[in-house]
PDB file of C-alpha atoms in Angstrom:
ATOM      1  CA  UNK I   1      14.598  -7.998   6.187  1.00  0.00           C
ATOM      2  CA  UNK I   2      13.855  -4.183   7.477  1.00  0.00           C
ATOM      3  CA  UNK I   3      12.641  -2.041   4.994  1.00  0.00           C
ATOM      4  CA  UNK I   4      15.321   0.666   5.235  1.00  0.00           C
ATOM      5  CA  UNK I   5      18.198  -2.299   4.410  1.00  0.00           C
ATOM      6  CA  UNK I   6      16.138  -3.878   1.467  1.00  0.00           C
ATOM      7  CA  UNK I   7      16.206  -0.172  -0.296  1.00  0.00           C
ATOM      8  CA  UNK I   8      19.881   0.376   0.938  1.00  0.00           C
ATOM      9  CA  UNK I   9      20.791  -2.975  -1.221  1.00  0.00           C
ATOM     10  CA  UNK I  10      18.603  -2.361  -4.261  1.00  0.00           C
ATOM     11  CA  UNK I  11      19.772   0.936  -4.343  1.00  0.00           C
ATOM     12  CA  UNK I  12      23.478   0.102  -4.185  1.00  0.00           C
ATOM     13  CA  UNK I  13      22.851  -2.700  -6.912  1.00  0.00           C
ATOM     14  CA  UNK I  14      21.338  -0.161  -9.413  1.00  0.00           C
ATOM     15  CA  UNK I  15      24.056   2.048  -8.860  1.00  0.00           C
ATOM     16  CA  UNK I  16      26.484  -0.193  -9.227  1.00  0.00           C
ATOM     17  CA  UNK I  17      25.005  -1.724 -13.036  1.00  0.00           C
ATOM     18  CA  UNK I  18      24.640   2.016 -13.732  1.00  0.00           C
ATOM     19  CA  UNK I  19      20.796   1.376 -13.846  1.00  0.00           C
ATOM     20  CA  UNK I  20      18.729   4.620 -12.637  1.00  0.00           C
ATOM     21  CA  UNK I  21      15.998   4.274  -9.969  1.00  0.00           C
ATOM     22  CA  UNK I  22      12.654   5.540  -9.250  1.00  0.00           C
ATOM     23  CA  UNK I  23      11.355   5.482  -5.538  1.00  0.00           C
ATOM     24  CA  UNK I  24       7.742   6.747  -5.458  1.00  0.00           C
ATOM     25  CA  UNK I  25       6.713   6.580  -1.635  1.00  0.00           C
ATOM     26  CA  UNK I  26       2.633   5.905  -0.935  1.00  0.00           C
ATOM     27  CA  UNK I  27       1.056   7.204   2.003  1.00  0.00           C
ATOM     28  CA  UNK I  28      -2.551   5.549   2.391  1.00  0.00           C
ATOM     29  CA  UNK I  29      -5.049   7.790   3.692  1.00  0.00           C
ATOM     30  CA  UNK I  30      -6.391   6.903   7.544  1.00  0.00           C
ATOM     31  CA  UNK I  31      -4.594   3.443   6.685  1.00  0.00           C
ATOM     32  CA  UNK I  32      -5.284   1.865  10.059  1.00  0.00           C
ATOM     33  CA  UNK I  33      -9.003   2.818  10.281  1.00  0.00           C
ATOM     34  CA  UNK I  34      -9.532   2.389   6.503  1.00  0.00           C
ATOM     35  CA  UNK I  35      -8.684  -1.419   6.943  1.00  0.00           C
ATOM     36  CA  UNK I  36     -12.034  -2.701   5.446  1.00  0.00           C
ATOM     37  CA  UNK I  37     -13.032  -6.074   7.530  1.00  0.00           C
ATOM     38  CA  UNK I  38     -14.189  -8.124   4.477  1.00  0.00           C
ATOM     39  CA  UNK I  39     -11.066  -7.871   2.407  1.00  0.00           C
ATOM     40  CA  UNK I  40      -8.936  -9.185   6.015  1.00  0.00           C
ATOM     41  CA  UNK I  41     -11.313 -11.759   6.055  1.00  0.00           C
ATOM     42  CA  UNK I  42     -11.058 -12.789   2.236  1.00  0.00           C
ATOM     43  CA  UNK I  43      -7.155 -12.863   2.686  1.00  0.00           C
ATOM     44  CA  UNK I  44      -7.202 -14.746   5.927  1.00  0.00           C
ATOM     45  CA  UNK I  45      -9.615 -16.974   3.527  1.00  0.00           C
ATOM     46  CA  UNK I  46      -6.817 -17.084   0.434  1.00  0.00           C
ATOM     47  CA  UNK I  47      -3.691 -17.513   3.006  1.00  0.00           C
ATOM     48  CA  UNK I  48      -5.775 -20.724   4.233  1.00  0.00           C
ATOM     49  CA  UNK I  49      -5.911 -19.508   7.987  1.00  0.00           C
ATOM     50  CA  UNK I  50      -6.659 -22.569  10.070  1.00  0.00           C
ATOM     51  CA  UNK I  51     -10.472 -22.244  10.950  1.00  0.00           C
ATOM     52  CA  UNK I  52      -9.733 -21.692  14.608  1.00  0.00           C
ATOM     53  CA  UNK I  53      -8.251 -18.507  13.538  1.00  0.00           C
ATOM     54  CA  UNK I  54     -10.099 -17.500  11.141  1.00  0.00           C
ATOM     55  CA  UNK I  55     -13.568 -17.426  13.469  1.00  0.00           C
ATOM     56  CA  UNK I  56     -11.913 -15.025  15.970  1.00  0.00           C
ATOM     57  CA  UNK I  57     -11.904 -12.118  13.885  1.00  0.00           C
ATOM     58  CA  UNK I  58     -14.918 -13.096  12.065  1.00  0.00           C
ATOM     59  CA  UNK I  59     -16.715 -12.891  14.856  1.00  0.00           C
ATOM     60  CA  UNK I  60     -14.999  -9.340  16.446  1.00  0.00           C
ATOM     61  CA  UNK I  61     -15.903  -8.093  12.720  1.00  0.00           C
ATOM     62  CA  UNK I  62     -19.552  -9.503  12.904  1.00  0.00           C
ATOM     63  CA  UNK I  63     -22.422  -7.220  14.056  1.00  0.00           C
ATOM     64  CA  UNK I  64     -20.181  -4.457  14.985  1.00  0.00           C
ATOM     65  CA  UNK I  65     -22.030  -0.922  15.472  1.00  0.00           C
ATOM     66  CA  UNK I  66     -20.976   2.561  16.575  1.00  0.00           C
ATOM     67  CA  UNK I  67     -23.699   4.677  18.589  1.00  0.00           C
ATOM     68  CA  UNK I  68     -23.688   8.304  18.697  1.00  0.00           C
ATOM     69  CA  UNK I  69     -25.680   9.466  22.092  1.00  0.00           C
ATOM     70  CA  UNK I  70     -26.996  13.047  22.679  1.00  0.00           C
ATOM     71  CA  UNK I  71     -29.655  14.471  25.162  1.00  0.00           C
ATOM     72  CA  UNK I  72     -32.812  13.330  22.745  1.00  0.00           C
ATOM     73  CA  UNK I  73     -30.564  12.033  19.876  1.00  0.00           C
ATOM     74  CA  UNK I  74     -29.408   8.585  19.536  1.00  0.00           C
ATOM     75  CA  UNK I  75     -27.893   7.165  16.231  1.00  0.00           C
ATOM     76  CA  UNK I  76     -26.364   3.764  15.654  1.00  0.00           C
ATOM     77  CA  UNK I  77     -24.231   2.552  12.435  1.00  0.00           C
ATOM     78  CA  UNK I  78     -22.907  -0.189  11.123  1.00  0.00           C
ATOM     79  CA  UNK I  79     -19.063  -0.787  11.394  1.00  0.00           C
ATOM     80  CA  UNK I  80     -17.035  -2.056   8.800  1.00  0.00           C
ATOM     81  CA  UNK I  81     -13.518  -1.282   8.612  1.00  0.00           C
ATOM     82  CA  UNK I  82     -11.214   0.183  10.934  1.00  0.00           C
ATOM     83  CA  UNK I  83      -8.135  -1.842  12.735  1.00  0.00           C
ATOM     84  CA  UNK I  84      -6.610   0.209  15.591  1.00  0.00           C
ATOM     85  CA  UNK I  85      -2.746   0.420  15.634  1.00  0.00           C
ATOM     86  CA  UNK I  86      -2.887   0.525  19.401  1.00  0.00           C
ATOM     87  CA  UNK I  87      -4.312  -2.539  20.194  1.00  0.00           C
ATOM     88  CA  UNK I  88      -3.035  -5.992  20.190  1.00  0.00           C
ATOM     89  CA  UNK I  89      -4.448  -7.172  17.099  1.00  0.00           C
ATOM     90  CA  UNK I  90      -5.096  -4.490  14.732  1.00  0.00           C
ATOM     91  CA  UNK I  91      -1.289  -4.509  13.534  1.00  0.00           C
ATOM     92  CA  UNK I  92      -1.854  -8.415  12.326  1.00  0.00           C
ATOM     93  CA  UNK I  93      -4.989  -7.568  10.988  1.00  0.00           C
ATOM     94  CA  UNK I  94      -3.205  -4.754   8.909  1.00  0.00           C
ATOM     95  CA  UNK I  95      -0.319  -7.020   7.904  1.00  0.00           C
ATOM     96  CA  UNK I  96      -3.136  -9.354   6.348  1.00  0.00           C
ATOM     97  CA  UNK I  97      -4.941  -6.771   4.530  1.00  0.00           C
ATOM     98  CA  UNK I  98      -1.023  -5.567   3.298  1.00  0.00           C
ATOM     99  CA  UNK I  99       0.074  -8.991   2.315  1.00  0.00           C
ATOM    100  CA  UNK I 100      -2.024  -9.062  -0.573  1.00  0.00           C
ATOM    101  CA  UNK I 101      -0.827  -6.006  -2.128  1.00  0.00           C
ATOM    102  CA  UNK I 102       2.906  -6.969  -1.194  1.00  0.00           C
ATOM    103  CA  UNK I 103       2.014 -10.694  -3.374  1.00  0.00           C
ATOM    104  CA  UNK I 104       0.919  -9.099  -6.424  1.00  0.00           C
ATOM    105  CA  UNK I 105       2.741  -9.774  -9.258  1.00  0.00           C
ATOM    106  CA  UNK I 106       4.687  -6.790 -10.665  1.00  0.00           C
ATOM    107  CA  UNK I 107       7.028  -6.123 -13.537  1.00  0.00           C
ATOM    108  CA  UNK I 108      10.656  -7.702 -12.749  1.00  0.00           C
ATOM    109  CA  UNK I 109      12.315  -4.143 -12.450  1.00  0.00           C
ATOM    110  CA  UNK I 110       9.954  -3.245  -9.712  1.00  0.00           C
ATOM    111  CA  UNK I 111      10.346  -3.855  -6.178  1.00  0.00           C
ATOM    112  CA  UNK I 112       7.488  -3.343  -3.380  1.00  0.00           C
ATOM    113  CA  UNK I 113       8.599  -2.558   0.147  1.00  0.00           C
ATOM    114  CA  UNK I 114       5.763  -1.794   3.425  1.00  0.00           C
ATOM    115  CA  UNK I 115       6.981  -0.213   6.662  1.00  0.00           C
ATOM    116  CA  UNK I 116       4.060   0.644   8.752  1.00  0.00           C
ATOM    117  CA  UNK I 117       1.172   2.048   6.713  1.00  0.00           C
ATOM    118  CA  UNK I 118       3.705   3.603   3.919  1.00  0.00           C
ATOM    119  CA  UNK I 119       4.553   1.779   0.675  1.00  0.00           C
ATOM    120  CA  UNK I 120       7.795   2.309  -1.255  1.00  0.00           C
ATOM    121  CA  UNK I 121       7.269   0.998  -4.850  1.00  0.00           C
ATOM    122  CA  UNK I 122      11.123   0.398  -6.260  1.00  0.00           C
ATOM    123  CA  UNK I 123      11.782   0.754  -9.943  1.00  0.00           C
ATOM    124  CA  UNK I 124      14.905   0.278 -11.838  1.00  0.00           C
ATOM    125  CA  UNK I 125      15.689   0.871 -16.109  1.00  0.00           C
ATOM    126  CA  UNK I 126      18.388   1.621 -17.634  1.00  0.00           C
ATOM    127  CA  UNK I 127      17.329   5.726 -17.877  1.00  0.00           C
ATOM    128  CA  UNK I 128      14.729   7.562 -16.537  1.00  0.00           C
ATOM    129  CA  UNK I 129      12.439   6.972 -19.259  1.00  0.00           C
ATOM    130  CA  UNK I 130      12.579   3.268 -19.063  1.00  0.00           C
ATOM    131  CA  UNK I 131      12.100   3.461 -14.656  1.00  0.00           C
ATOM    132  CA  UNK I 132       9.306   6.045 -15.327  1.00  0.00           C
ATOM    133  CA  UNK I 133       7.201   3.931 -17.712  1.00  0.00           C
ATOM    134  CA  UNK I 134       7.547   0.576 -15.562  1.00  0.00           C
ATOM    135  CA  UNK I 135       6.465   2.603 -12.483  1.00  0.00           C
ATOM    136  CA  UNK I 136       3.288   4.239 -14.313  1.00  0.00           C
ATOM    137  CA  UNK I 137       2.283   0.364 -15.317  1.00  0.00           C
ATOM    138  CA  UNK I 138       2.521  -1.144 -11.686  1.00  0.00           C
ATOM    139  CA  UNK I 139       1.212   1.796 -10.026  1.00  0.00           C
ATOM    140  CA  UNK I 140      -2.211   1.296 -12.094  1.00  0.00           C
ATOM    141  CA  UNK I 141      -2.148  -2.059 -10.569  1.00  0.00           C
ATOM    142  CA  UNK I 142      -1.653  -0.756  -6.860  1.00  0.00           C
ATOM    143  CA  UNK I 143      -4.384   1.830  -7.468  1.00  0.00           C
ATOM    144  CA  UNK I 144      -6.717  -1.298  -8.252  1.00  0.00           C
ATOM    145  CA  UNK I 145      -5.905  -2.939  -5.290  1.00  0.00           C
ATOM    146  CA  UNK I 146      -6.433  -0.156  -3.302  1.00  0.00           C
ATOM    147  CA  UNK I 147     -10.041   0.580  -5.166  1.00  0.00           C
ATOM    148  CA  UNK I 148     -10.665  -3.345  -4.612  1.00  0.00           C
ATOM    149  CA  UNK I 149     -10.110  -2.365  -0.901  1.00  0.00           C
ATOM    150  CA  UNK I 150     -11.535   0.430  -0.321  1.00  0.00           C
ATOM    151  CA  UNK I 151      -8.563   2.158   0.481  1.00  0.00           C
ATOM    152  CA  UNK I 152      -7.324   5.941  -1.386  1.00  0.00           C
ATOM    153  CA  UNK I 153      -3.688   7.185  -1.470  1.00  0.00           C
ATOM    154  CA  UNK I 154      -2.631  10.567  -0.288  1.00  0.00           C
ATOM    155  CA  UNK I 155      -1.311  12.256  -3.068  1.00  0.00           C
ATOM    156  CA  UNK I 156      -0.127  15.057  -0.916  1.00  0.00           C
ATOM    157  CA  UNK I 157       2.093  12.952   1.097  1.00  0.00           C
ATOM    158  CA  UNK I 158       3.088  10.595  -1.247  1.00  0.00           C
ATOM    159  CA  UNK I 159       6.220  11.613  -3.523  1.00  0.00           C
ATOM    160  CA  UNK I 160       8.642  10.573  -6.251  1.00  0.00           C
ATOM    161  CA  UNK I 161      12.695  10.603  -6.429  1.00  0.00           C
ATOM    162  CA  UNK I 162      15.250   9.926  -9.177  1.00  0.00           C
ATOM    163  CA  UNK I 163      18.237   8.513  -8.153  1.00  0.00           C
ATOM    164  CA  UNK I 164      20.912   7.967 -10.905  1.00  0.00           C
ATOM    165  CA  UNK I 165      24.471   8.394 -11.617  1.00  0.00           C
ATOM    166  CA  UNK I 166      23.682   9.408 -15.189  1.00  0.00           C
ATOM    167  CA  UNK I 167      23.798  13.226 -15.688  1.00  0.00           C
ATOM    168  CA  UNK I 168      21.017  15.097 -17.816  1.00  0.00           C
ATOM    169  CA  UNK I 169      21.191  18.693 -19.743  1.00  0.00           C
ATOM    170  CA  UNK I 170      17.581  18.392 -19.650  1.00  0.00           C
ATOM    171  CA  UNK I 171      16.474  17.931 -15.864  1.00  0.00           C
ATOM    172  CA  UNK I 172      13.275  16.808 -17.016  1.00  0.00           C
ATOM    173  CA  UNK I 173      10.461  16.578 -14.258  1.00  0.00           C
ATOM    174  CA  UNK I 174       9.410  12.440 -13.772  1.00  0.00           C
ATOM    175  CA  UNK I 175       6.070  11.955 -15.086  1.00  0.00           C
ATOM    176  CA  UNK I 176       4.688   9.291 -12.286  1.00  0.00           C
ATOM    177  CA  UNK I 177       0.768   8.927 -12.180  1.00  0.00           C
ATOM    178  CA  UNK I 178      -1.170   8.302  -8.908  1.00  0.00           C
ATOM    179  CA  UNK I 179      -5.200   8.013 -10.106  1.00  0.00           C
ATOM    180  CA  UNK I 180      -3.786   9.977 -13.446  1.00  0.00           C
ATOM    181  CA  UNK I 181      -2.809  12.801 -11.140  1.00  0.00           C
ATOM    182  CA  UNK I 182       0.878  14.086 -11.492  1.00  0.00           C
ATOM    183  CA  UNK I 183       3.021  13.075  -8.018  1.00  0.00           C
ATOM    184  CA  UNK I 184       5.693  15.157  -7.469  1.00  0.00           C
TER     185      UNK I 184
END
């Protein structure tokens, strides 16, 4: 199912039980080239890739180096992350790397949708307060995963949004938590 008609339902369900909704979108930083080879391997490993498979990245991953030439100055590193979006198989390499953060397990009331290199992290409760508190709890977990990965959010272009039916005197701000900094 496309992303933009899995939120389109959820959304319409919550609104319809009366439930109020938190989407807090997640904009990995360099996402493509911060695609760290050994944790595509390891879930290539864990989604029991047949071995065939499994050895052709292994072995574009293996040994790679990047060499930086001047008129006297030569310097040569070691490689180890970075799937291009452009070519042919750094969008299935990025869809393995993704797929393990997409099969955590997360509370009930939150859903977890990827388009592209963005994440959309769902969360329904019956107020604000309730949406708010679920959404602090799983994000933790999605900031581990991305630690794990070697991967860091953007918390400049990553935001939050209340949607609800439910009016409030108050208009109190959301407090959701990326790395216990306040998103907006």
């Amino acid at each position: 199912m496309d992303a933009e008609k899995a939120v389109k339902e959820i959304m319409e369900e919550n609104l319809k039980q009366k439930n109020c909704t938190v989407l807090v979108r997640l904009d990995i930083r360099g996402a493509f080239d911060a695609a760290w080879w050994p944790s595509i391997m390891r879930n290539q490993k864990e989604l029991k890739c047949p071995k065939k498979l499994f050895n052709l990245p292994r072995s574009y991953f293996n040994d790679r180096t990047v060499l930086l030439r001047g008129n006297t100055l030569k310097i040569e590193k070691p490689v180890t992350m970075r799937c291009s979006h452009s070519s042919c198989s750094g969008p299935g390499f990025w869809n393995t790397l993704y797929n393990s953060l997409l099969n955590m397990e997360f509370s009930h009331l939150i859903r977890v949708i990827a388009f592209a290199d963005d994440l959309l992290v769902v969360t329904r409760g019956k107020c604000d307060l309730d949406a708010e508190k679920c959404a602090n709890q799983d994000l933790k977990k999605i900031v581990n995963w991305a630690r794990e990965n070697k991967m860091r959010f953007n918390k400049n272009n990553s935001n939050v949004l209340l949607v609800t039916t439910k009016t409030s005197g108050d208009n109190r701000t959301l407090n959701i938590y990326l790395n216990n900094n306040h998103l907006d």
